[in-house]
Coordinates of C-alpha atoms in Angstrom, one line a residue:
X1 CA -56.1 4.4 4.2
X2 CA -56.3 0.4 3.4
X3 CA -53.7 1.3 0.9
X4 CA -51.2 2.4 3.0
X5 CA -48.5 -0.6 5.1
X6 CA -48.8 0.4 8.9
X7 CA -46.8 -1.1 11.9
X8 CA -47.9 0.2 15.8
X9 CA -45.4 -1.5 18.2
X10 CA -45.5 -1.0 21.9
X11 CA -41.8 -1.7 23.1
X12 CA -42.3 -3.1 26.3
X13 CA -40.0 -4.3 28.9
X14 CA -41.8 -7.5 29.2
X15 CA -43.6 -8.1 26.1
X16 CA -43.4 -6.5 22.4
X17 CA -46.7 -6.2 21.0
X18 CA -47.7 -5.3 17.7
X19 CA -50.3 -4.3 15.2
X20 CA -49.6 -4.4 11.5
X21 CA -52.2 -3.2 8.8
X22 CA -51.3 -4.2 5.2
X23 CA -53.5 -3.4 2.4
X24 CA -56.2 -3.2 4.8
X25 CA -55.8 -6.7 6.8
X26 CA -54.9 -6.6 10.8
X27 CA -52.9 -8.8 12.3
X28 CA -51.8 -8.5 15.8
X29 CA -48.7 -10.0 17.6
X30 CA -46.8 -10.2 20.8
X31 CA -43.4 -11.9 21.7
X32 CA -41.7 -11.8 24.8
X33 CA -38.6 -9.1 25.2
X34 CA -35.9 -11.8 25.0
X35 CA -32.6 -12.0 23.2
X36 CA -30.1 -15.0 23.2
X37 CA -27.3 -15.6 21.3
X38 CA -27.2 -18.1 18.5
X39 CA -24.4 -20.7 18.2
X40 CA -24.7 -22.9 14.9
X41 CA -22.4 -25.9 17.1
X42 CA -24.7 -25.8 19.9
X43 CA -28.1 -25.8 17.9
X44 CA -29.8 -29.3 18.0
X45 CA -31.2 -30.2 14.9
X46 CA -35.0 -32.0 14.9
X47 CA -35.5 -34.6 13.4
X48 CA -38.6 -32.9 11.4
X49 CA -39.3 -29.5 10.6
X50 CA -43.3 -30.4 11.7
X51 CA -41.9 -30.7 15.0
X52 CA -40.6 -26.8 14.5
X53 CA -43.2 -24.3 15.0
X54 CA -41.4 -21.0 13.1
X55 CA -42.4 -18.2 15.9
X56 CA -40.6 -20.6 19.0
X57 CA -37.7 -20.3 16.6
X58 CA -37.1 -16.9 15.1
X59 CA -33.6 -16.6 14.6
X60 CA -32.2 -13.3 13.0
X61 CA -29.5 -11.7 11.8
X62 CA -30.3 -7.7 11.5
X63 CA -28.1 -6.0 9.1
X64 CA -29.2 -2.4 9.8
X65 CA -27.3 1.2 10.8
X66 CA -29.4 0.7 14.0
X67 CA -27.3 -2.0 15.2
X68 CA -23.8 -2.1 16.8
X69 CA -22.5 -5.2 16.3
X70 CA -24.1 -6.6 13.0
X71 CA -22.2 -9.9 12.8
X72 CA -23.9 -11.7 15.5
X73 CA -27.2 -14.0 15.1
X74 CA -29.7 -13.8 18.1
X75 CA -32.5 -16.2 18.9
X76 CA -35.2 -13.4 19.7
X77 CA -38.8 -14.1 21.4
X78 CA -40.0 -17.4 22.6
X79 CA -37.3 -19.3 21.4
X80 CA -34.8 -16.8 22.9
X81 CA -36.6 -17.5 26.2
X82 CA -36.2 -21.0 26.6
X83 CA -31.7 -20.7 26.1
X84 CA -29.3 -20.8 29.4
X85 CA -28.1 -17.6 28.1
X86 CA -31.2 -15.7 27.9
X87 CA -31.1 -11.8 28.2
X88 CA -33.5 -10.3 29.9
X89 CA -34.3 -6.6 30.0
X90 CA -32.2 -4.6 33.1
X91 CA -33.9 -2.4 35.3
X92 CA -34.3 1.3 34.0
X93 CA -33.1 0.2 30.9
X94 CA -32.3 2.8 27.6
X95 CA -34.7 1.3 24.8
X96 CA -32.8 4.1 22.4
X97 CA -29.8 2.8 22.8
X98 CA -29.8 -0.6 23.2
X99 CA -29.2 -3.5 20.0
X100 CA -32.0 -5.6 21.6
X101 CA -34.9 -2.9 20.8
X102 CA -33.8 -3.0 17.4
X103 CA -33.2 -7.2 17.3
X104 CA -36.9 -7.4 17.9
X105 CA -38.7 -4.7 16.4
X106 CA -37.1 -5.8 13.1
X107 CA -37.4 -9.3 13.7
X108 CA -40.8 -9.1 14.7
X109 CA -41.6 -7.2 11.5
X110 CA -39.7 -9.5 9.4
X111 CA -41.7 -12.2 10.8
X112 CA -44.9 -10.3 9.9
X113 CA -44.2 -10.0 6.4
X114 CA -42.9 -13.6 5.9
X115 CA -46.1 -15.2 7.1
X116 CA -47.8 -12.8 4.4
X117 CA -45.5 -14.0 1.7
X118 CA -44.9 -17.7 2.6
X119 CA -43.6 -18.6 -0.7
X120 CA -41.2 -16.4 -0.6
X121 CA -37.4 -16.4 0.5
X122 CA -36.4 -12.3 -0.4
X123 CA -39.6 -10.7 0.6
X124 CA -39.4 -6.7 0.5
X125 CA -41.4 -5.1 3.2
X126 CA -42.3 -1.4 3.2
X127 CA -44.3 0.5 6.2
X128 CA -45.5 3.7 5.4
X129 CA -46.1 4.5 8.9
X130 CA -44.1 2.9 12.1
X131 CA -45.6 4.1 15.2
X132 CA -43.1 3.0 18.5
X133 CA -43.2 4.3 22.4
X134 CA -41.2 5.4 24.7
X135 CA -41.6 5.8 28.4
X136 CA -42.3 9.4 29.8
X137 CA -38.6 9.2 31.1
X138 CA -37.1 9.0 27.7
X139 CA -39.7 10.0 25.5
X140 CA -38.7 14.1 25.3
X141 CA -34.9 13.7 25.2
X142 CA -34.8 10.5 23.0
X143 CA -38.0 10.5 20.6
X144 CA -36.0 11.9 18.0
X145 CA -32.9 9.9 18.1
X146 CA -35.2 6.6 18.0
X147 CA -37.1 8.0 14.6
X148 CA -33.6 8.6 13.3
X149 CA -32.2 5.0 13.8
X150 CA -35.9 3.6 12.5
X151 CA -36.0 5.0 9.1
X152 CA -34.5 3.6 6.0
X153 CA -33.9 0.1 4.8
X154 CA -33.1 -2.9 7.1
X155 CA -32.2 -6.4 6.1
X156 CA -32.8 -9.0 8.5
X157 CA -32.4 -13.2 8.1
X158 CA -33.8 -15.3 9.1
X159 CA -31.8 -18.6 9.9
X160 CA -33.0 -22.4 10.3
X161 CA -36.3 -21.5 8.6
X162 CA -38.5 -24.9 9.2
X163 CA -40.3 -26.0 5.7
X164 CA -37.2 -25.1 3.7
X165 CA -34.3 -26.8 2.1
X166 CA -30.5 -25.4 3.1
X167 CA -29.2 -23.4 3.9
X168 CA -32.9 -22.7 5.5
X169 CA -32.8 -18.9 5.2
X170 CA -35.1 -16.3 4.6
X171 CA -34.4 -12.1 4.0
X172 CA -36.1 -9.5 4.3
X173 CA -35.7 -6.1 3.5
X174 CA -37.6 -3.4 5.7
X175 CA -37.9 -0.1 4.3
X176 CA -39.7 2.4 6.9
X177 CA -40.4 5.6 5.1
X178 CA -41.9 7.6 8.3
X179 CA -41.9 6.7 12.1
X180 CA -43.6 8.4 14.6
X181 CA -42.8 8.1 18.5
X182 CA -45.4 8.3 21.3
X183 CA -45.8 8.8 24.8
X184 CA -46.7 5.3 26.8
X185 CA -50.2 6.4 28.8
X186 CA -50.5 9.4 26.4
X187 CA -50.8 6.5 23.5
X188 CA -53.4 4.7 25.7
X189 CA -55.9 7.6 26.0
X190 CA -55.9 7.5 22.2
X191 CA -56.7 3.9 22.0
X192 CA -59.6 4.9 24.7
X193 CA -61.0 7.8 23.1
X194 CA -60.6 7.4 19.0
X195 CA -62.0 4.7 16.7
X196 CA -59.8 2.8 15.0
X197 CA -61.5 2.8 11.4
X198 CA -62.8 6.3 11.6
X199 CA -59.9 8.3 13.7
X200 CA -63.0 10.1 15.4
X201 CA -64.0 10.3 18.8
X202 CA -65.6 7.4 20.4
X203 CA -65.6 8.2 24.2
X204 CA -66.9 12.0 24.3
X205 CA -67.8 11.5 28.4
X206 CA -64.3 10.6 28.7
X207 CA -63.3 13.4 26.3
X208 CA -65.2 16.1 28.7
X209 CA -63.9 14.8 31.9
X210 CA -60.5 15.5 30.5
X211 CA -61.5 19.1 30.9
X212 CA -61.6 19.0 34.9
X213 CA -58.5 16.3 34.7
X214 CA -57.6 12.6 33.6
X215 CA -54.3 10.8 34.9
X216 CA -53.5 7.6 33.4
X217 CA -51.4 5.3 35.3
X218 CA -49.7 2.7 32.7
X219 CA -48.0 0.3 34.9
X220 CA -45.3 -1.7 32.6
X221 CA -42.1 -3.9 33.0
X222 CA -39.7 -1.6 34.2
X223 CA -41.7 2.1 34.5
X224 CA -45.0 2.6 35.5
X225 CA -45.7 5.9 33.0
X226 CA -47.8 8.3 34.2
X227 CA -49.8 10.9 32.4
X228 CA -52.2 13.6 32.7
X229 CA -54.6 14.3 30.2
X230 CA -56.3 18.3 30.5
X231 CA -58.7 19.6 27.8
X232 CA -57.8 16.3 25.3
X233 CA -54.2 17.1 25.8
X234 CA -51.5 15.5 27.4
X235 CA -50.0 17.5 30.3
X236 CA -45.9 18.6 30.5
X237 CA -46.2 18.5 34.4
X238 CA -46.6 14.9 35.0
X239 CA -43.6 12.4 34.7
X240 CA -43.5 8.5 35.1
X241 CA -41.2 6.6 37.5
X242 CA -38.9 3.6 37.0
X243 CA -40.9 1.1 39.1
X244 CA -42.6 -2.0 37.1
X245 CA -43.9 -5.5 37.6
X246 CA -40.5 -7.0 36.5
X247 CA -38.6 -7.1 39.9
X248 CA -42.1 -8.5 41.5
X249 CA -41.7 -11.4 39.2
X250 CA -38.0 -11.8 39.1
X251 CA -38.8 -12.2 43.2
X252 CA -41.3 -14.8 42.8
X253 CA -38.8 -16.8 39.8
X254 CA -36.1 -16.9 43.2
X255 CA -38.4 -18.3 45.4
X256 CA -39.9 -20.6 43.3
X257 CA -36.4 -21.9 42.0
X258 CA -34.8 -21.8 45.6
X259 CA -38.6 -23.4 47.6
X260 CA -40.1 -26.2 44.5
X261 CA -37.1 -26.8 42.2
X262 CA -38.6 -25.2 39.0
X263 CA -36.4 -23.3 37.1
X264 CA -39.3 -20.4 35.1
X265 CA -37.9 -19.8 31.7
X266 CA -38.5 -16.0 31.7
X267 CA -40.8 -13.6 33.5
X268 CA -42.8 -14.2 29.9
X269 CA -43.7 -17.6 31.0
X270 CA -44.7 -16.6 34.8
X271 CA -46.8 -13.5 33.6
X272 CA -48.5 -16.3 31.4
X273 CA -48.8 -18.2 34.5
X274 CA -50.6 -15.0 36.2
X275 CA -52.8 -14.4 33.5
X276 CA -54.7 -17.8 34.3
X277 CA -55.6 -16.8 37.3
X278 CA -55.3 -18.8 40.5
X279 CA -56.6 -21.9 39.3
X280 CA -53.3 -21.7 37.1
X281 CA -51.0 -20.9 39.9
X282 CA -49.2 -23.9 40.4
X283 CA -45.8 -25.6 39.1
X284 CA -44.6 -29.0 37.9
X285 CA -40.6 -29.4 39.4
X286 CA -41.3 -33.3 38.3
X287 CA -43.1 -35.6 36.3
X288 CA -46.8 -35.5 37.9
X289 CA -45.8 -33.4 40.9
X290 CA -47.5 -30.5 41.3
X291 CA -46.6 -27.4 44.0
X292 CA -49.1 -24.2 44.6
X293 CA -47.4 -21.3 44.1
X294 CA -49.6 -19.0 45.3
X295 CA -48.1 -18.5 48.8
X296 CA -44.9 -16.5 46.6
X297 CA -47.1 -14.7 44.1
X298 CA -49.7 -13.0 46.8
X299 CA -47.3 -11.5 48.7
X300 CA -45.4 -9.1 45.2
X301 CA -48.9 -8.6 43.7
X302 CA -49.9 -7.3 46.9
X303 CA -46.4 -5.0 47.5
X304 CA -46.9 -4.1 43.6
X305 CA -50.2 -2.7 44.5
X306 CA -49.4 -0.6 47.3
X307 CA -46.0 1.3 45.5
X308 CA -48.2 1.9 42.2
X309 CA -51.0 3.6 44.3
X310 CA -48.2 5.1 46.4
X311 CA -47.2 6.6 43.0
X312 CA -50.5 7.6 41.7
X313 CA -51.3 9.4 44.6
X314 CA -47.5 11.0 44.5
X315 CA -48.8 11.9 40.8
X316 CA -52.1 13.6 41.8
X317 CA -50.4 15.9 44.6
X318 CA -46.9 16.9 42.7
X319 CA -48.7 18.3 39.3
X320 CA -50.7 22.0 39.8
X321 CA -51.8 21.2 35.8
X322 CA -53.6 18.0 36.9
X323 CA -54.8 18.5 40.7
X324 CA -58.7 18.0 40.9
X325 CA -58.6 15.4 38.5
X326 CA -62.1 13.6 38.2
X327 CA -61.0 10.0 37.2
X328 CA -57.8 7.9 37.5
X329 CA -57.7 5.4 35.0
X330 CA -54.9 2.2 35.4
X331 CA -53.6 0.4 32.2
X332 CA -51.3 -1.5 31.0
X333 CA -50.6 -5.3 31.4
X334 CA -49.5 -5.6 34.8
X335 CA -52.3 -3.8 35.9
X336 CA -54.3 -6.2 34.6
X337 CA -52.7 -9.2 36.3
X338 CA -52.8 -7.2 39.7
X339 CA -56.2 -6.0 39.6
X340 CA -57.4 -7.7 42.2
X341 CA -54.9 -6.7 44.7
X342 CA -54.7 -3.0 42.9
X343 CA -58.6 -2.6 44.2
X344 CA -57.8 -4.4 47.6
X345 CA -55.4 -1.6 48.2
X346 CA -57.5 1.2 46.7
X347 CA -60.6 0.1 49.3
X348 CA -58.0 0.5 52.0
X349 CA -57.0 4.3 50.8
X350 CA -60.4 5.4 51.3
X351 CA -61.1 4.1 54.5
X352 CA -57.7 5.9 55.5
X353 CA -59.7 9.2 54.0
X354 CA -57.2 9.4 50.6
X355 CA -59.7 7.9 48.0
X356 CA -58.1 6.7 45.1
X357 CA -61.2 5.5 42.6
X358 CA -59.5 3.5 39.7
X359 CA -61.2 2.5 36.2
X360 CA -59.9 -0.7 35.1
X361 CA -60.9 -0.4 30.8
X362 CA -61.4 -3.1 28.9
X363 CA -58.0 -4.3 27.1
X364 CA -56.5 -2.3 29.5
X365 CA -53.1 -4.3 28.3
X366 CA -53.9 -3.6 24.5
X367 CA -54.3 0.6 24.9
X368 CA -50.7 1.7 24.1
X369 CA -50.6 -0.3 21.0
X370 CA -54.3 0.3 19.5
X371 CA -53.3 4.0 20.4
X372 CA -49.9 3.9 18.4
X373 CA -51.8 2.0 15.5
X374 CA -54.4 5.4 15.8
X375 CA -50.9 7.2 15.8
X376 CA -49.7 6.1 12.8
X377 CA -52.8 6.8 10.5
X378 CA -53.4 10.1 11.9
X379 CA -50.0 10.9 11.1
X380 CA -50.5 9.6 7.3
X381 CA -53.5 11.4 7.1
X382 CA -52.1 14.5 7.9
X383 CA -48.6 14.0 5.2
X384 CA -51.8 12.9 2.8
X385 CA -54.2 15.7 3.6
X386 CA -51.3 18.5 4.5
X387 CA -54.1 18.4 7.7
X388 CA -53.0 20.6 10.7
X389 CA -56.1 20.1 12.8
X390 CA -56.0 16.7 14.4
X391 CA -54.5 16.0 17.6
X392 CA -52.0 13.9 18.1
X393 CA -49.2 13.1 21.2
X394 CA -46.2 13.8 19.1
X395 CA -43.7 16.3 20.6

């Protein structure tokens, strides 16, 4: 398998993270979901391209059927982030349809294959194997319109390229040969139960207590994806719900602007913030000023809590394929950053006799896209192989 060029990218609505094997070699990235548009008048030139680090200031042109309108130049990621102009994901948003999913995905392998070829300026970049998500909500009506817009050949520039002379530009041409789509949670059991090197089982408790029942909650930006796993197999009956950390955060960016003065530059930076912990919870509005900003962040973790168990219990009761379930298992990166409050609430459900016991996994925030990466070699394995026998999530 080191032979083959594999891309796993979980499309989030607050992050994009990736995993890219070529010939072999891991490397693993994540860039907030953040387009801005690029105009040459307004850009302020450094003084030095040292002061430039290249991935705060990834700015693409995507030249690809996948795109609308392919005359426009975005900033995309962390340098996206920090414009006035900043676009942000909207709630309930359609990944399949929308220039920004394919701005990113592109750019962010573009960006991949330029920091393996840094001598390079026309770098040719081809991925035997793209493995993407969707949401539950979109994944059975749009899976196959996404793997339509994905394949072929894509040319994306990159402009003001620090380290080089002018015009400062850098192509690449991405040529995906086969993409398959999976299920967000679904992809996340994979990552659970399946080695990465091997493609075999690794968890075979967790395998047999997917005979009684498994639901995975995978609480995201904008959806919180639910699925139910029975016998090793994902379940039809069980459907996620557009709910997600992003209006919790969006909330707390309010108060903070309207309360201290300190203008966040995207929910990126704040879930940064949260991922310190309390100890990082605090702003600087001005020079040597600090202002705890715990007393806005409690209160949404706290409300996020209480609506995603609201939902998982929803889950459990509405799906006969899934009732009896022996474990409930909560993933995903907001989870993470709420589990504290997630098992506050949970310890208050059974006292009120409607136990919900939840398994927090370790990289609980990584699942989907170690489970897509699992995704895309099982699905070369089987083109190599003509292999029938292996399960995968593909619908």
């Amino acid at each position: 398998m080191d032979r083959h060029n594999f891309l796993a990218v979980d499309i989030g609505n607050s992050w994009y993270k990736a995993l890219a094997s070529e010939n072999g070699i891991l490397s693993e990235y994540q860039i907030p979901n953040a387009i801005a548009l690029f105009d040459a008048e307004f850009y302020e030139k450094p003084y030095d391209d040292d002061d430039i680090v290249f991935e705060d200031n990834l700015i693409v042109e995507v030249k690809s059927q996948a795109v609308v309108d392919r005359r426009e130049i975005f900033y995309i990621g962390k340098g996206a982030a920090k414009q006035r102009d900043v676009s942000l994901t909207a709630f309930n948003n359609q990944k399949v349809d929308e220039d920004r999913t394919y701005l990113l995905l592109f750019g962010l392998a573009g960006y991949h294959s330029v920091l393996q070829h840094p001598e390079e300026t026309e770098i040719t970049y081809s991925i035997d194997q793209l493995a993407v998500s969707l949401p539950t909500t979109q994944y059975k009506e749009r899976k196959t319109r996404l793997k339509d817009k994905l394949a072929g050949t894509h040319t994306i520039i990159f402009h003001k390229v620090p380290g080089l002379s002018e015009p400062k530009e850098l192509t690449v041409k991405v040529i995906i040969n086969d993409v398959i789509v999976g299920a967000e949670g679904a992809c996340a059991y994979l990552g659970l139960t399946r080695d990465q090197e091997t493609l075999g089982i690794k968890d075979e408790e967790l395998v047999k207590e997917s005979q009684k029942g498994i639901i995975i909650g995978d609480l995201g930006g904008d959806s919180v994806d639910f699925v139910g796993i029975k016998n090793n197999k994902p379940v039809a009956s069980v459907e996620g719900e557009p709910f997600g950390i992003n209006q919790f955060l969006d909330h707390i960016i309010q108060r903070v602007s309207k309360k201290e003065m300190y203008r966040f530059d995207s929910r990126a930076e704040l879930e940064e913030k949260l991922a310190e912990g309390p100890s990082g919870w605090y702003v600087e509005p001005f020079a040597g000023v600090r202002k705890d900003i715990s007393k806005y962040i409690l209160p949404q973790l706290k409300s996020m809590a209480i609506k995603y168990l609201e939902h998982f219990d929803r889950v459990r009761s509405s799906s006969s394929e899934i009732k009896g379930a022996v474990r409930y298992i909560a993933v995903g990166g907001a989870a993470k950053l709420a589990q504290k409050q997630i098992q506050e609430a949970a310890a208050k459900w059974s006292d009120r006799g409607r136990p919900i016991e939840l398994t927090f996994p370790e990289n609980m925030e990584k699942l989907n896209v170690l489970g897509l990466m699992i995704l895309a070699k099982m699905n070369q394995l089987k083109r190599d192989k003509g292999s029938n026998h292996i399960m995968t999530t593909k619908g």
